[in-house]
C-alpha cells in the first residue's frame, strides 16, 4: 500500500487536532506516514500520539537548523520525502503556512494542488465548497503527486493503533531557503475557549453588539463554544483579527453557529455558510442572515442573549 | 526601485457567480472587477513608493493575467496611482489552474525585468476573491526564485529591508526579508484609496501594454484547462438553505424558544 504523507501541524511539539483528522483521511488512501518537523526532544512524544491515531511511519526532522526561517526549508524536506517515497498524496492542514508549503511543493515537484478540501475519497477525489459556500466542487489531481490541503473539522479524529515506526530524516537546506526569517514572535494568549476553527459550537458577534461582547462571551461559555466576530466588529477594534469569521478571516464549519448582531454579508457567509446548524439573533427582520438560519430570533441581542444563557445554564443543571 | 503588483480580474462577488459547462469559472458572463483584496496590494505598493526617499525613482507596474475585459482591473490600478499597466491576455490562458497562472505571471515579471530592470518587490493580494486559493503568490515566488513574506497585516520598508507583521493561527510574528522579494498583504493593512478625479484623468495617459503568450515566451500548450494539473469533475449548486423558523422576541419569549430549539437539537 502506498504511503500518504501527512505534514504535522504543531506548536512546540504539541500536535494540533486538524493533523489527527488528516491521519483519518490519509488512511482512506493508503498507509499514513506522518512528517514531524520540530524540536528533537518533542519527537518521541509526538510520534507516540501520531501512532495512536494510525500513523504507520513517522518521519522526524530536527528543526533546530531550520527554526526561524519561513516555509522554504520545510518545502525542501518534503520535496526530499516525496522523491524518496513516491507517496499516493501529501496532506496538509489548510492555513496560511500549509498552503504556502503546498504551493511551493507543487511547483517543485510538478504536482497538482487542491486547497481547502472538506472531504477526501480513497481514490483521491476531493470535495470543496466554493463561492461563499454556494457551490460544491469535486476535483482530482491529475499530474504528479496529489498535494491536498484540508480544512479543519473535515473528518473525525480516530484512535487506532499504527506501527509508528520512527525514521529520522536529515536534509541539507539550501542557503536560498533562509532568505526570509521570523524576527520576533508572540504566541497568542490562550483564551481558555476552544480553537475557533476546531470548535463544535461558535457564537459570534457583529456590529450589533455595539462593542459589548460580554453577552456573546457569556452565551459561548455556557455552551462550551468558541467566540467569533464579524469584520465590522474587528475593524471597530472590539475583537482581535484572530476572531474574525469570513472571507478574510477564519472559515468555520461547526455543528452550531450562532450569529448575533451580524447582518450576513456575503463575505461573512463565506466563512460560516457550511455550518451544520445556523442560528441568528438580530433586531432587523430583513437582515440577510435570516435567509440562512435554521432558527432565528428577531430581537435585541442585549436582552435576548442573557436570557438564553440563563436558560442554557438552568437546563444544563 | 521597481514594484510589480499582481492584480486579478474577478467576477463580482455580489453577483450571481456561475460555472461554465466545462466547470471553469464563468469570467465573461458575470460583471467583473479588480479583486477587492488586490486593491490592498495596490495601496501598499503606492505607499512603498510614497514613503521612498525619492518617490520619482520608484515605478509601480500593475500586472494582470486574464480575459480582454480584465483591462478594467488594470485601469483601476492606474487610476489609483500605479505608473504603468500590463495585461497578459490570450485565448490559450482560459481555464488555467494556479500553477499555469503563476507561470504566466512569472514570465511576464521576467519580461518586465528585461525592459525596466529587475523587480525589487512583487506584490500580491492575500487571495483572489473568486478562486481564493492563496497559492499563486507562493508559486510565483518559487518560480522567480524569490523569498516570500506573506499575509502581511502591516508593511514597513527601509532601504532594501522589508519587515511585516503577520498573524498566524498561533502567534503574531514580525517577519523580515531583503529585496528582491515577494510580498502579499491582507485587508488588515488599511483602507485602499479611491481613484481621485485627477487620478482617473491621469490614468488615460499612462502606458498600458497588452501581451500575448508569445510576447512573453510561454508555449500556448503549457497553459489552459486541458493541461491543468487538477481536474474538476463536478460542480453542484448547493440547495439554498431551507428557511428555518423565525420568531419575534417579546419579553423573553424569543430566548425561551431559542433555548428550546437548542435543547431539541441536543446542543444543551
Ligand atoms: C474584501 C472584503 C473582505 C471582507 N471580509 C470579511 C470577513 O472575513 N468577515 C466579515 O464578517 N466581513 C467581511 N467583510 C465585510 C462585510 O462585507 C460586512 O461589512 C461585515 O460582515 C458586516 O459586519 P456586521 O454584520 O457585524 O455589521 P452590519 O452589516 O452593520 O450588521 C449589523 C447587524 O446588527 C444588527 N443589530 C444592530 N443592533 C442590534 C441589537 N441590539 N441586537 C440585535 N441585532 C442588532 C443590525 O440589524 C444589523 O443586521 C469583507 C468585506 C470586503 C469588501
Ligand atoms: N490572473 C491573475 N493575474 C494577476 N494576479 C493574480 C492572478 N491570479 C492570482 N493573482 C495574484 O495572486 C493573489 C492570490 O491569488 P489566489 O492564489 O488565486 O488566491 C491575488 O491576490 C493576486 O495578487
XYZ file of C-alpha atoms in Angstrom, chain B residues 25-260:
236
model
C -15.400 29.832 -13.538
C -17.599 31.983 -15.764
C -15.434 35.113 -16.148
C -17.230 36.612 -19.088
C -20.953 36.328 -18.408
C -20.702 37.916 -14.979
C -19.618 41.503 -14.418
C -16.035 41.619 -13.320
C -13.808 43.976 -11.422
C -10.417 44.333 -9.792
C -10.420 41.806 -6.951
C -11.130 43.848 -3.825
C -8.345 42.118 -1.984
C -5.859 43.244 -4.631
C -6.783 46.874 -4.003
C -4.921 46.489 -0.728
C -1.864 45.281 -2.662
C -2.051 48.301 -4.966
C -2.420 50.571 -1.926
C 0.635 49.107 -0.193
C 2.661 49.328 -3.408
C 1.723 53.008 -3.699
C 2.616 53.591 -0.063
C 6.036 51.978 -0.549
C 6.538 54.405 -3.415
C 5.320 57.430 -1.486
C 7.477 56.613 1.524
C 10.612 56.005 -0.543
C 13.429 58.549 -0.273
C 12.915 59.514 -3.886
C 9.392 58.522 -4.923
C 10.024 59.572 -8.525
C 12.589 56.803 -8.836
C 10.007 54.151 -7.938
C 7.862 52.579 -10.619
C 4.699 50.677 -9.759
C 3.500 48.396 -12.545
C 0.150 46.638 -12.309
C 0.190 43.179 -13.891
C -2.848 41.089 -14.690
C -3.432 37.785 -16.443
C -6.976 37.483 -17.678
C -9.527 37.945 -20.444
C -9.678 41.146 -22.515
C -12.208 42.722 -20.157
C -9.556 42.498 -17.463
C -8.124 45.800 -18.730
C -10.735 47.241 -16.358
C -8.803 45.837 -13.419
C -5.505 47.216 -14.675
C -7.101 50.588 -15.401
C -8.454 50.776 -11.871
C -4.935 50.221 -10.542
C -3.668 53.012 -12.819
C -6.450 55.290 -11.589
C -5.440 54.574 -8.014
C -1.917 55.683 -8.891
C 0.121 52.863 -10.468
C 2.523 54.144 -13.114
C 2.094 51.516 -15.804
C -0.057 48.519 -16.577
C 0.336 45.194 -18.319
C -2.394 42.775 -19.277
C -1.415 39.332 -20.474
C -4.347 38.001 -22.402
C -4.551 35.027 -24.719
C -7.265 32.566 -25.692
C -4.991 29.763 -24.545
C -4.892 31.020 -20.953
C -8.592 30.378 -20.310
C -9.162 27.729 -17.661
C -5.585 27.811 -16.383
C -5.016 26.492 -12.882
C -2.819 28.178 -10.290
C 0.474 26.592 -11.444
C -0.157 27.774 -15.021
C -1.274 31.239 -13.891
C 1.883 31.559 -11.831
C 3.940 30.518 -14.863
C 2.416 33.268 -17.000
C 2.860 35.832 -14.227
C 6.480 34.765 -13.723
C 7.310 35.076 -17.419
C 5.660 38.497 -17.535
C 7.639 39.649 -14.487
C 10.801 38.449 -16.252
C 9.919 40.348 -19.414
C 9.309 43.488 -17.360
C 12.729 42.967 -15.790
C 14.346 42.888 -19.235
C 12.621 46.130 -20.144
C 12.780 48.145 -16.913
C 15.207 46.328 -14.648
C 14.535 43.699 -12.016
C 11.505 43.914 -9.757
C 12.557 44.642 -6.192
C 9.136 43.820 -4.828
C 6.498 41.619 -6.388
C 3.325 42.491 -4.521
C 0.217 40.296 -4.324
C -3.116 40.250 -2.576
C -3.731 37.620 0.111
C -6.173 35.668 -2.056
C -8.334 36.177 -5.071
C -11.972 36.694 -4.206
C -13.105 34.025 -6.669
C -10.696 31.084 -6.525
C -9.421 32.171 -3.164
C -6.696 29.574 -3.002
C -3.998 31.943 -1.683
C -1.383 29.929 -3.529
C -0.413 31.972 -6.574
C 1.933 34.246 -4.566
C 3.965 31.324 -3.170
C 4.013 29.630 -6.567
C 5.160 32.836 -8.211
C 7.897 33.281 -5.603
C 9.021 29.717 -6.223
C 9.148 30.245 -9.985
C 11.038 33.522 -9.655
C 13.400 32.101 -7.049
C 12.357 34.802 -4.586
C 11.830 34.633 -0.838
C 8.300 35.395 0.216
C 6.913 37.342 3.127
C 3.195 36.885 3.021
C -0.137 37.696 4.627
C 1.220 40.970 5.941
C -1.128 42.964 8.136
C 1.466 45.762 8.239
C 4.362 46.557 5.932
C 7.498 48.548 6.639
C 10.452 49.043 4.348
C 13.785 50.685 4.886
C 16.322 50.600 2.089
C 16.169 47.054 0.800
C 14.898 45.610 4.093
C 11.262 44.719 4.475
C 9.548 43.912 7.728
C 5.987 42.781 8.032
C 3.634 41.875 10.804
C 1.585 38.768 10.307
C -0.926 36.865 12.358
C -0.594 33.130 12.090
C -3.015 30.725 13.739
C -0.943 30.526 16.837
C 1.184 33.659 17.031
C 1.743 37.194 15.871
C 5.045 37.404 14.082
C 7.374 40.015 12.718
C 8.923 38.617 9.588
C 11.852 40.136 7.758
C 13.440 39.753 4.361
C 15.638 41.578 1.891
C 14.644 42.748 -1.545
C 14.132 41.346 -4.080
C 11.216 39.503 -2.568
C 7.566 38.681 -2.957
C 5.172 40.316 -0.551
C 1.489 39.597 -0.035
C -0.808 41.773 2.029
C -4.144 41.307 3.784
C -7.117 43.621 4.180
C -5.734 44.463 7.629
C -3.082 46.712 6.059
C -5.580 49.566 5.906
C -8.140 51.085 3.579
C -7.308 51.214 -0.097
C -7.678 54.660 -1.661
C -10.403 55.551 -4.127
C -9.294 56.866 -7.507
C -9.498 60.665 -7.472
C -10.806 62.628 -10.443
C -7.220 63.641 -11.157
C -6.155 60.021 -10.938
C -8.847 58.963 -13.369
C -7.771 61.585 -15.882
C -4.066 60.832 -15.442
C -4.651 57.107 -15.946
C -5.678 57.719 -19.533
C -2.161 58.809 -20.407
C -0.293 56.082 -18.569
C 1.473 53.334 -20.509
C -0.637 50.218 -20.788
C 0.659 47.155 -22.641
C -1.217 44.084 -23.749
C 0.886 40.993 -24.217
C 0.067 37.624 -25.691
C 1.709 34.390 -24.584
C 4.202 34.545 -27.437
C 5.262 38.029 -26.305
C 6.450 36.545 -23.026
C 7.773 33.300 -24.437
C 5.177 30.947 -22.991
C 4.160 27.985 -25.121
C 0.373 28.010 -25.539
C 0.392 24.249 -24.936
C 1.733 24.684 -21.408
C -1.290 26.568 -20.064
C -5.069 26.358 -20.181
C -7.680 23.940 -18.950
C -6.505 20.948 -20.993
C -3.103 20.780 -19.303
C -4.207 21.748 -15.808
C -2.660 19.591 -13.096
C -6.062 19.165 -11.495
C -9.456 18.447 -12.948
C -12.838 19.498 -11.648
C -15.120 16.525 -12.066
C -18.332 18.067 -10.858
C -19.807 21.342 -9.670
C -23.129 21.352 -7.884
C -25.050 24.357 -6.711
C -25.778 23.904 -3.056
C -29.517 23.850 -2.459
C -30.484 27.097 -0.765
C -30.853 26.526 2.949
C -34.486 25.881 3.636
C -35.970 28.751 5.551
C -35.969 27.949 9.216
C -38.289 29.048 11.950
C -38.133 32.713 12.828
C -39.712 34.075 15.981
C -40.036 37.614 17.226
C -38.908 38.173 20.768
C -41.446 39.570 23.170
C -40.471 39.910 26.786
C -38.084 36.999 26.658
C -40.222 34.614 24.581
C -37.549 34.545 21.861
C -34.893 33.442 24.323
C -37.063 30.636 25.675
C -37.898 29.460 22.145
C -34.240 29.550 21.164
C -33.193 27.577 24.221
C -35.926 25.054 23.359
